[in-house]
Amino acid sequence: MGYARACSVALVGVEGVVVEVQADLEPGVAAFTLVGLPDKSLIESRDRVRAAVVNSGAEWPQKKLTVGLSPASVPKSGSGFDLAVACAVLGAAERLDPAAIADVVMIGELGLDGRVRPVRGVLPAVLAAAEAGYQQVVVPEQTAGEAALVPGVSVLGVRSLRQLIAILCDEPVPDEPVDDRGRPDAMLAGLMVPGTGLGAGLASPQGEGHTPDLADVAGQPRPRKALEVAAAGGHHLLFSGPPGAGKTMLAERLSAVLPPLTRQESLEVTAVHSVAGILPPGEPLVSRAPYCAPHHSATMQSLVGGGNGMPRPGAVSLAHRGILFLDEAPEFSGKALDALRQPLESGHVVVARAAGVVRLPARFLMVLAANPCPCGRHSLTGAGCECPPSVVRRYQARLSGPLLDRVDLRVEVEPVDRADLLEQGGRGESTAVVAARVREARTRAAERLAGTPWTTNSEVPGHELRTRLLAAPGALAAAERDLERGILTARGLDRVLRVAWTVADLRGAPRPEDRDIAVALELRTGIQRGAPMEMGAL
C-alpha cells in the first residue's frame, strides 16, 4: 500500500482554506476515486491528471487509487488542485519522495500534455497558505510574480509537470519550448474571465494611454471643490444637474486625484481582482485605486456579488479601495440601489447562498450622477421641460432617503457658460495640484488617527467625533440648529463632522472651526450659507 499527501488551497470568496490532498494506492482493479466534496470541474481532474502524468514520462499506477480532499466539509471548486493531485499520486506510487511534497502547497491546472496552466486567485491562496504556516509554494510560472508578493514564502514557478518532477527528484530540469509566433499566449486564458469588461478593472476611465486631467473640466468651481473634499476624506458624493454639465467628466477624474494605494491596500485589491479574473497579466500588483462604473441595467447580484454556486465578487468589491461610479443613478433598480446601504456603512458585503456564506471586502468611494428629471431639463430656465411634477417627484424619489442619508456631499452641477467653455475664464487647477493637496490632507488625518483602526475621516465613528475629536467651541451651532429643525439626522450630523475635519485638513487647521462646519453643511444640504467655496479658498 502506498500513501502520500500534498497541499492546495480552496477559495471561499477571497479567503482561502488550506486543503490536504491525500492519495492512497491499494491492490485491486485499477480505478480512480476522488472524494471530499468536489465540484464538476474538480471531478474532471481525474482525466486531466492521468493524461498529464503519462505525457510527462511517468508511469500511471495500475491499482485502486483513492484521492481525498480534506477537510471534506469545505466545498472545493476549480482546476487549481490538479498539480497537488498529480504530485500526491506520484508520491504514493513512489515516483516522488512523499516527505518532499508533504508540506508544499501546490496550485495550478494541468493540461493533457503536462503543461501547468495558471489559475485565478493565486494571491489570496498564497496568503492563506502563509497564514497557515506553510513556507513553500509551487505555482504556474505565469503567476509566480503574483505569488511572490506574499512575504516569508518561497515561491517556485514551473512551466510543466515534468519540470516539477525533475526539481523534486534532483534530476536535470528539461527545457520547455515557448510559443513565440506572435499569437496571444493561450496559457494566460485562464486568468481572465470572459465578459468582465475593462470598465470593472484597472483600465483608465477614458481608455488606455489617456490620463484624464481636472484642467479639462471647464468652470464648475463648487463641484471641483466637492471632488477634492471627497478624495481627501473618502466621502461619498452625489452630482445632480442637467445633461452635458460635466458630471461624468468630474467623476472620471477622481481616480487620478486619489493617492496611490498603500502596500496593504494593494494586496487587498489585487486579491479581489485575482479571484474575479480581471487582473491584467504582467501586472501582479495593483497600485492605483480601481475605477468601476457598471451600467444602470446591472442587477443586484452584479453589484453586491452572487451568481450560481459559490458567490463571486460584485462591483462593490471590484471597487474596493477605489471608486464606484453609478452614472444615471435613478435608472438603477431600487432593489439594487438599496442593496448598497449596508456596504456603505460596514465596508464589507456578506452574501449568503445555498452553496455557502461569503464575506467580501467593499470599502469604496461612491459617486452618483443624476439628472433632475427623465428629460434632464427640469432645472434649466426656458429649456422646455415637459415632465409633469408627479413624474419629476417620482423620478427623484428613486434615490431613497436612507441611501442619500449615507451620501456626505450633494452638489448641484450647473450648466457651463460660454466664457468657461471657451476658456475665456481661464483653466482650472490641474490634477497634479489638487492631488498634492489631497495627499497633504490625508497625511494630516493619518497622523491624527495614528494608533486607531481608521486612516481617513470618513471611517471615524460618530462617538469619537463627539467625545475625543472635538471641533472648536461654538463651531457646531449651525449644525445643531439643523438637527433640531429636522434638516439633519443623527447620522447626517456625524457625516457633517467628518466632512468638516476633511475641510480643516485641506486648510491645514488643527481642528474644524465654524467656517469648516458651514462648508460641510452647504455641501451636504445644498443650502447657501455664504461659505467660501471658490478654488483655493479652503
XYZ file of C-alpha atoms in Angstrom:
538
model
C 0.000 0.000 0.000
C 1.296 3.468 -0.916
C 0.280 6.755 0.660
C 1.343 10.365 0.112
C -0.061 13.824 0.622
C 0.367 17.322 -0.746
C -1.430 20.579 -0.059
C -3.509 23.045 -2.053
C -5.930 25.859 -1.270
C -9.703 26.114 -1.666
C -11.000 29.649 -2.142
C -14.244 30.732 -0.488
C -14.833 34.223 -1.833
C -11.481 35.980 -1.339
C -10.499 33.865 1.661
C -8.562 30.624 1.376
C -8.643 27.316 3.245
C -5.631 25.016 3.056
C -6.711 21.597 1.764
C -4.712 18.412 2.286
C -4.698 16.278 -0.878
C -4.225 12.633 0.152
C -3.543 9.780 -2.273
C -3.844 6.115 -1.344
C -2.921 3.103 -3.538
C -4.263 -0.364 -2.764
C -4.193 -3.666 -4.650
C -7.265 -4.202 -6.766
C -8.903 -3.288 -10.019
C -7.454 -0.079 -11.470
C -9.791 2.781 -10.613
C -9.565 6.456 -9.688
C -11.929 7.755 -6.987
C -11.983 11.413 -5.931
C -13.736 12.284 -2.663
C -14.008 15.384 -0.475
C -16.929 17.468 -1.813
C -15.502 18.335 -5.268
C -17.499 20.181 -7.909
C -17.858 19.243 -11.581
C -14.634 20.921 -12.754
C -12.699 19.203 -9.974
C -14.170 15.771 -10.714
C -12.935 16.166 -14.299
C -9.384 16.499 -12.956
C -9.163 12.687 -12.890
C -8.827 12.555 -16.668
C -6.599 15.642 -16.863
C -4.188 14.364 -14.206
C -3.952 10.863 -15.712
C -3.152 12.206 -19.178
C -0.692 14.799 -17.819
C 1.223 12.192 -15.777
C 1.517 9.772 -18.715
C 2.529 12.519 -21.182
C 5.143 13.754 -18.706
C 7.020 10.472 -18.912
C 5.843 8.986 -15.614
C 4.015 5.699 -15.189
C 0.412 5.743 -14.047
C -0.162 3.249 -11.195
C -2.403 0.350 -12.206
C -4.006 -0.070 -8.794
C -7.047 1.102 -6.902
C -6.437 4.821 -6.350
C -8.348 6.975 -3.891
C -7.702 10.723 -3.635
C -9.247 12.545 -0.677
C -9.542 16.287 -0.195
C -9.528 17.167 3.486
C -11.364 18.830 5.200
C -14.203 17.134 3.379
C -16.809 19.595 4.660
C -15.385 22.568 2.700
C -16.757 22.960 -0.857
C -13.981 22.760 -3.435
C -14.161 24.079 -6.963
C -11.925 24.909 -9.864
C -8.988 23.267 -11.557
C -6.262 24.607 -9.257
C -5.986 21.265 -7.410
C -4.607 19.382 -10.455
C -0.947 19.881 -9.600
C -1.361 18.755 -5.986
C -3.389 15.699 -7.032
C -0.750 14.658 -9.573
C 2.129 15.006 -7.094
C 0.214 13.134 -4.378
C -0.447 10.258 -6.795
C 3.215 10.155 -7.887
C 4.264 10.223 -4.239
C 2.012 7.275 -3.437
C 3.482 5.451 -6.455
C 6.998 6.193 -5.088
C 7.967 8.213 -8.171
C 8.402 11.175 -5.801
C 9.582 11.199 -2.210
C 6.423 11.583 -0.073
C 8.360 13.552 2.535
C 9.454 16.104 -0.086
C 5.881 17.106 -1.004
C 4.098 16.684 2.346
C 4.372 20.347 3.369
C 4.395 22.000 -0.061
C 1.354 23.963 -1.260
C 0.727 23.400 -4.972
C -1.625 25.494 -7.090
C -2.137 25.033 -10.819
C -4.148 23.419 -13.591
C -2.653 20.654 -15.725
C -3.039 20.399 -19.458
C -3.237 16.998 -21.124
C 0.347 17.422 -22.318
C 1.629 18.068 -18.797
C 1.934 21.846 -19.011
C 0.979 23.805 -15.886
C -1.641 26.393 -16.665
C -2.297 29.472 -14.458
C -5.488 29.828 -12.454
C -7.257 32.762 -10.822
C -6.915 33.628 -7.162
C -3.240 32.783 -6.691
C -2.542 35.737 -4.368
C -5.339 35.030 -1.828
C -4.438 31.334 -1.972
C -0.779 32.015 -1.139
C -1.835 34.462 1.581
C -3.957 31.708 3.157
C -1.046 29.273 2.943
C 1.295 31.770 4.606
C -1.186 32.418 7.407
C -1.445 28.648 7.968
C 2.335 28.428 8.412
C 3.401 26.974 5.057
C 6.642 28.321 3.625
C 6.951 26.580 0.224
C 4.555 27.164 -2.665
C 4.570 25.831 -6.238
C 2.580 27.870 -8.779
C 2.460 28.227 -12.583
C 5.324 30.234 -13.993
C 2.989 32.990 -15.260
C 1.690 33.725 -11.749
C 4.984 33.461 -9.846
C 5.238 37.253 -9.616
C 1.784 37.451 -8.070
C 2.620 34.747 -5.509
C 5.950 36.412 -4.665
C 4.079 39.435 -3.289
C 3.473 37.477 -0.072
C 6.450 37.873 2.299
C 8.025 34.898 4.027
C 7.057 32.365 1.362
C 9.432 30.578 -1.020
C 7.793 30.516 -4.461
C 8.680 28.087 -7.246
C 7.216 28.809 -10.677
C 7.079 25.817 -13.023
C 6.099 25.518 -16.648
C 5.270 21.796 -16.741
C 4.773 18.765 -14.549
C 7.957 17.126 -15.874
C 9.938 20.162 -14.705
C 8.476 19.840 -11.204
C 9.230 16.111 -11.098
C 12.835 16.775 -12.106
C 13.235 19.504 -9.451
C 11.797 17.333 -6.687
C 13.979 14.343 -7.681
C 17.199 16.352 -8.205
C 17.276 15.422 -11.887
C 18.258 17.650 -14.831
C 15.437 20.086 -15.467
C 14.167 19.793 -19.061
C 13.660 22.892 -21.177
C 10.130 23.636 -22.266
C 9.674 25.368 -25.643
C 7.973 28.756 -25.637
C 5.455 29.661 -28.319
C 6.870 32.919 -29.736
C 4.995 33.049 -33.021
C 3.322 36.324 -32.143
C -0.008 34.835 -31.124
C -1.671 35.571 -27.756
C -0.399 33.295 -25.036
C -3.047 30.589 -24.641
C -1.654 29.792 -21.201
C -2.935 33.137 -19.898
C -6.531 32.472 -20.949
C -7.409 31.023 -17.555
C -6.563 34.260 -15.757
C -9.230 36.391 -17.420
C -12.957 35.784 -17.120
C -14.752 36.485 -20.435
C -17.278 39.282 -20.105
C -15.798 41.047 -17.094
C -15.016 44.114 -19.213
C -12.367 46.771 -18.795
C -14.818 49.120 -17.066
C -14.699 46.911 -13.990
C -10.948 46.583 -13.926
C -7.882 48.744 -13.902
C -8.260 50.483 -17.235
C -8.322 54.253 -17.398
C -11.890 55.639 -17.477
C -11.066 57.288 -20.798
C -9.252 54.305 -22.290
C -5.720 53.036 -22.497
C -2.971 55.619 -22.794
C -5.122 58.584 -21.724
C -4.922 60.171 -18.282
C -7.928 62.410 -17.523
C -6.971 65.786 -16.072
C -9.097 68.111 -13.955
C -7.873 71.010 -16.071
C -10.044 69.628 -18.894
C -13.196 70.499 -16.905
C -14.464 73.960 -17.789
C -15.691 76.064 -14.868
C -17.600 74.233 -12.104
C -15.714 75.592 -9.054
C -18.136 74.149 -6.496
C -18.250 70.583 -7.914
C -14.463 70.637 -8.280
C -14.074 71.574 -4.621
C -16.554 68.857 -3.619
C -14.485 66.380 -5.638
C -11.353 67.455 -3.762
C -13.062 67.085 -0.387
C -14.378 63.652 -1.365
C -10.904 62.485 -2.348
C -9.236 63.899 0.767
C -11.633 62.274 3.229
C -13.122 59.336 1.329
C -16.628 60.847 1.368
C -19.475 59.667 -0.874
C -20.614 62.183 -3.462
C -23.754 62.977 -5.475
C -23.672 65.134 -8.608
C -27.081 66.290 -9.803
C -27.698 68.504 -12.794
C -28.758 68.624 -16.438
C -27.120 66.514 -19.152
C -23.862 67.860 -20.544
C -22.915 69.838 -17.448
C -19.838 67.691 -16.740
C -20.949 65.196 -14.074
C -19.328 62.206 -15.743
C -16.168 64.160 -16.602
C -15.698 65.086 -12.953
C -16.257 61.517 -11.734
C -13.791 60.068 -14.254
C -11.069 62.374 -12.961
C -11.488 61.437 -9.322
C -9.352 58.293 -9.537
C -6.307 60.330 -10.580
C -6.779 62.656 -7.582
C -6.763 59.797 -5.071
C -3.351 58.952 -3.570
C -1.626 55.684 -4.530
C -2.626 52.598 -2.585
C -0.538 51.504 0.367
C 1.102 48.085 0.345
C -1.670 46.507 2.420
C -4.397 48.123 0.326
C -2.693 46.955 -2.872
C -2.681 43.366 -1.613
C -6.373 43.585 -0.713
C -7.347 44.959 -4.122
C -5.093 42.537 -6.008
C -6.611 39.575 -4.148
C -10.146 40.590 -5.136
C -9.229 41.224 -8.768
C -7.305 37.958 -8.967
C -10.344 35.993 -7.795
C -12.638 37.925 -10.150
C -10.372 37.267 -13.135
C -9.701 40.892 -14.111
C -6.063 41.108 -13.033
C -4.074 42.033 -16.163
C -1.278 39.553 -16.981
C 2.137 41.005 -16.277
C 0.812 43.369 -13.589
C 0.787 41.276 -10.412
C 0.233 44.203 -8.015
C -2.495 46.849 -8.288
C -1.059 50.179 -7.149
C -3.774 52.592 -8.307
C -7.267 52.987 -6.914
C -9.643 50.931 -9.101
C -12.469 52.572 -11.009
C -15.662 50.588 -11.507
C -18.586 52.021 -13.486
C -21.373 49.451 -14.002
C -24.207 50.139 -16.432
C -27.550 51.167 -14.968
C -29.066 47.867 -16.137
C -26.879 45.984 -13.623
C -28.674 43.564 -11.329
C -28.361 43.458 -7.566
C -26.203 40.328 -7.784
C -23.753 42.012 -10.166
C -23.446 44.985 -7.799
C -23.039 43.305 -4.406
C -21.890 39.839 -5.529
C -23.547 36.494 -6.077
C -24.127 34.181 -9.003
C -24.617 30.444 -9.336
C -22.808 28.257 -6.839
C -20.267 29.982 -4.631
C -20.837 33.782 -4.701
C -18.412 35.831 -6.786
C -17.271 39.429 -6.146
C -19.602 42.137 -7.412
C -18.985 45.729 -8.446
C -18.749 46.976 -4.853
C -15.894 44.519 -4.219
C -14.163 45.289 -7.520
C -14.224 48.944 -6.438
C -12.674 48.137 -3.037
C -10.261 50.937 -2.019
C -11.321 52.776 -5.166
C -14.322 54.404 -6.844
C -17.767 53.037 -7.638
C -19.372 55.395 -10.142
C -23.099 54.993 -10.776
C -23.963 57.151 -13.772
C -27.673 57.804 -14.318
C -28.232 56.585 -10.756
C -32.068 56.931 -10.770
C -32.172 54.481 -13.691
C -30.768 51.684 -11.486
C -33.393 49.443 -9.920
C -34.454 50.421 -6.420
C -33.606 46.932 -5.174
C -30.033 47.240 -6.471
C -29.517 50.729 -5.024
C -30.876 49.830 -1.600
C -28.537 46.839 -1.506
C -25.663 49.349 -1.325
C -26.787 50.733 2.031
C -25.190 48.032 4.176
C -21.719 48.009 2.497
C -21.635 51.818 2.596
C -21.728 51.622 6.393
C -19.744 48.466 7.163
C -17.140 48.370 4.382
C -17.870 44.746 3.505
C -20.592 42.556 1.998
C -21.894 39.264 3.392
C -23.506 37.221 0.595
C -25.483 34.162 1.679
C -26.288 31.470 -0.869
C -27.164 27.792 -0.684
C -23.543 26.918 -1.527
C -22.174 28.953 1.365
C -21.779 32.347 3.010
C -19.022 34.626 1.727
C -17.669 37.850 3.240
C -16.267 40.183 0.579
C -14.439 43.498 1.139
C -16.306 46.566 -0.107
C -14.812 49.796 1.243
C -15.251 52.124 -1.709
C -15.923 55.765 -2.507
C -19.328 56.022 -4.178
C -20.051 58.727 -6.752
C -23.627 59.138 -8.002
C -24.659 61.170 -11.039
C -28.324 62.018 -11.543
C -30.462 64.169 -13.817
C -33.244 66.265 -12.226
C -35.971 64.589 -14.307
C -36.335 61.995 -17.121
C -35.675 64.586 -19.838
C -32.966 66.315 -17.788
C -34.158 69.877 -18.407
C -36.184 70.447 -15.229
C -33.598 72.716 -13.562
C -32.956 74.809 -16.694
C -34.771 78.095 -17.205
C -36.641 78.213 -20.505
C -35.391 74.789 -21.588
C -38.863 73.415 -22.239
C -39.145 70.604 -19.704
C -42.472 68.849 -20.264
C -42.244 66.382 -17.373
C -45.289 66.680 -15.041
C -44.490 67.459 -11.395
C -45.597 63.980 -10.350
C -43.138 62.410 -12.810
C -40.316 64.630 -11.537
C -41.063 63.703 -7.908
C -41.277 60.012 -8.747
C -38.007 60.148 -10.698
C -36.124 61.917 -7.904
C -37.605 59.538 -5.300
C -35.826 56.590 -6.936
C -32.823 57.555 -4.810
C -34.266 56.614 -1.436
C -33.857 58.718 1.680
C -31.815 56.081 3.587
C -29.367 55.855 0.663
C -28.995 59.634 0.319
C -28.527 59.936 4.080
C -25.297 57.978 3.611
C -24.025 60.425 0.960
C -21.855 63.108 2.554
C -21.662 65.597 -0.333
C -24.569 66.615 -2.568
C -23.659 69.154 -5.211
C -25.709 70.769 -7.958
C -23.764 70.892 -11.236
C -24.830 73.969 -13.171
C -24.600 74.266 -16.976
C -21.304 75.661 -18.224
C -21.442 79.218 -19.554
C -19.795 80.396 -22.749
C -16.808 82.111 -21.085
C -15.782 78.981 -19.187
C -16.374 76.643 -22.107
C -14.258 78.716 -24.497
C -11.566 79.131 -21.787
C -12.096 82.864 -21.584
C -12.435 82.476 -17.838
C -9.097 80.636 -17.538
C -8.323 76.960 -16.961
C -8.877 75.399 -13.570
C -6.255 73.687 -11.461
C -4.693 70.520 -12.822
C -4.977 67.073 -11.302
C -1.387 67.236 -10.025
C -2.051 70.393 -7.979
C -5.267 69.052 -6.448
C -3.739 65.610 -5.813
C -0.869 67.232 -3.891
C -3.333 68.970 -1.553
C -5.253 65.720 -1.136
C -2.076 63.850 -0.154
C -1.198 66.518 2.424
C -4.711 66.384 3.901
C -4.610 62.599 4.113
C -1.226 62.766 5.791
C -2.617 65.096 8.465
C -5.576 62.782 9.008
C -3.335 59.715 9.230
C -1.102 61.402 11.816
C -4.125 62.398 13.893
C -5.623 58.896 13.673
C -2.351 57.062 14.351
C -2.877 54.197 16.767
C -6.527 53.735 15.732
C -8.032 51.308 13.201
C -9.024 54.243 10.945
C -6.992 56.048 8.305
C -9.445 58.523 6.723
C -12.018 60.869 8.205
C -14.932 59.014 6.605
C -14.138 55.916 8.707
C -14.150 57.605 12.122
C -17.229 56.664 14.204
C -19.540 59.427 15.356
C -18.882 58.672 19.031
C -15.191 59.521 18.555
C -16.078 62.756 16.782
C -18.352 63.851 19.618
C -16.119 62.810 22.534
C -12.447 62.828 21.542
C -12.018 64.628 18.213
C -13.840 67.814 19.139
C -14.435 70.849 16.950
C -13.706 74.395 18.079
C -16.027 75.796 20.799
C -19.268 77.076 19.286
C -18.487 75.744 15.793
C -21.406 73.291 15.839
C -24.120 75.881 16.468
C -25.410 75.878 12.887
C -25.340 72.070 12.676
C -27.219 71.754 15.962
C -29.942 74.103 14.668
C -30.316 71.997 11.520
C -30.590 68.874 13.671
C -33.379 70.434 15.750
C -35.236 71.551 12.610
C -35.081 68.063 11.087
C -32.807 69.091 8.209
C -30.119 66.732 9.554
C -30.442 63.277 11.054
C -28.138 61.934 13.748
C -26.190 60.107 11.041
C -26.150 63.303 8.998
C -24.629 65.257 11.895
C -21.824 62.703 12.203
C -21.149 62.932 8.492
C -21.078 66.733 8.634
C -18.419 66.462 11.350
C -16.366 64.090 9.205
C -16.528 66.437 6.212
C -15.632 69.395 8.441
C -12.496 67.585 9.615
C -11.559 66.973 5.975
C -12.089 70.660 5.126
C -9.921 71.621 8.103
C -7.209 69.194 6.931
C -7.254 70.813 3.480
C -6.804 74.216 5.122
C -4.076 72.917 7.429
C -6.123 73.838 10.520
C -5.679 71.806 13.740
C -9.457 71.315 14.183
C -12.712 72.366 12.485
C -13.996 75.889 13.021
C -17.365 77.434 12.235
C -16.311 78.145 8.622
C -15.454 74.461 8.119
C -18.823 73.402 9.546
C -20.518 75.898 7.211
C -18.747 74.407 4.177
C -19.700 70.878 5.264
C -23.340 71.859 5.804
C -23.516 73.612 2.451
C -22.039 70.623 0.649
C -24.475 68.250 2.347
C -27.738 70.208 2.346
C -27.255 72.468 -0.678
C -28.469 75.468 1.342
C -26.347 78.537 0.653
C -24.593 79.678 3.848
C -22.038 82.117 2.466
C -19.157 79.650 2.894
C -16.027 80.315 0.776
C -16.164 77.650 -1.922
C -14.047 79.100 -4.730
C -10.987 77.272 -5.922
C -8.172 77.655 -3.436
C -10.433 79.338 -0.833
C -10.133 76.398 1.527
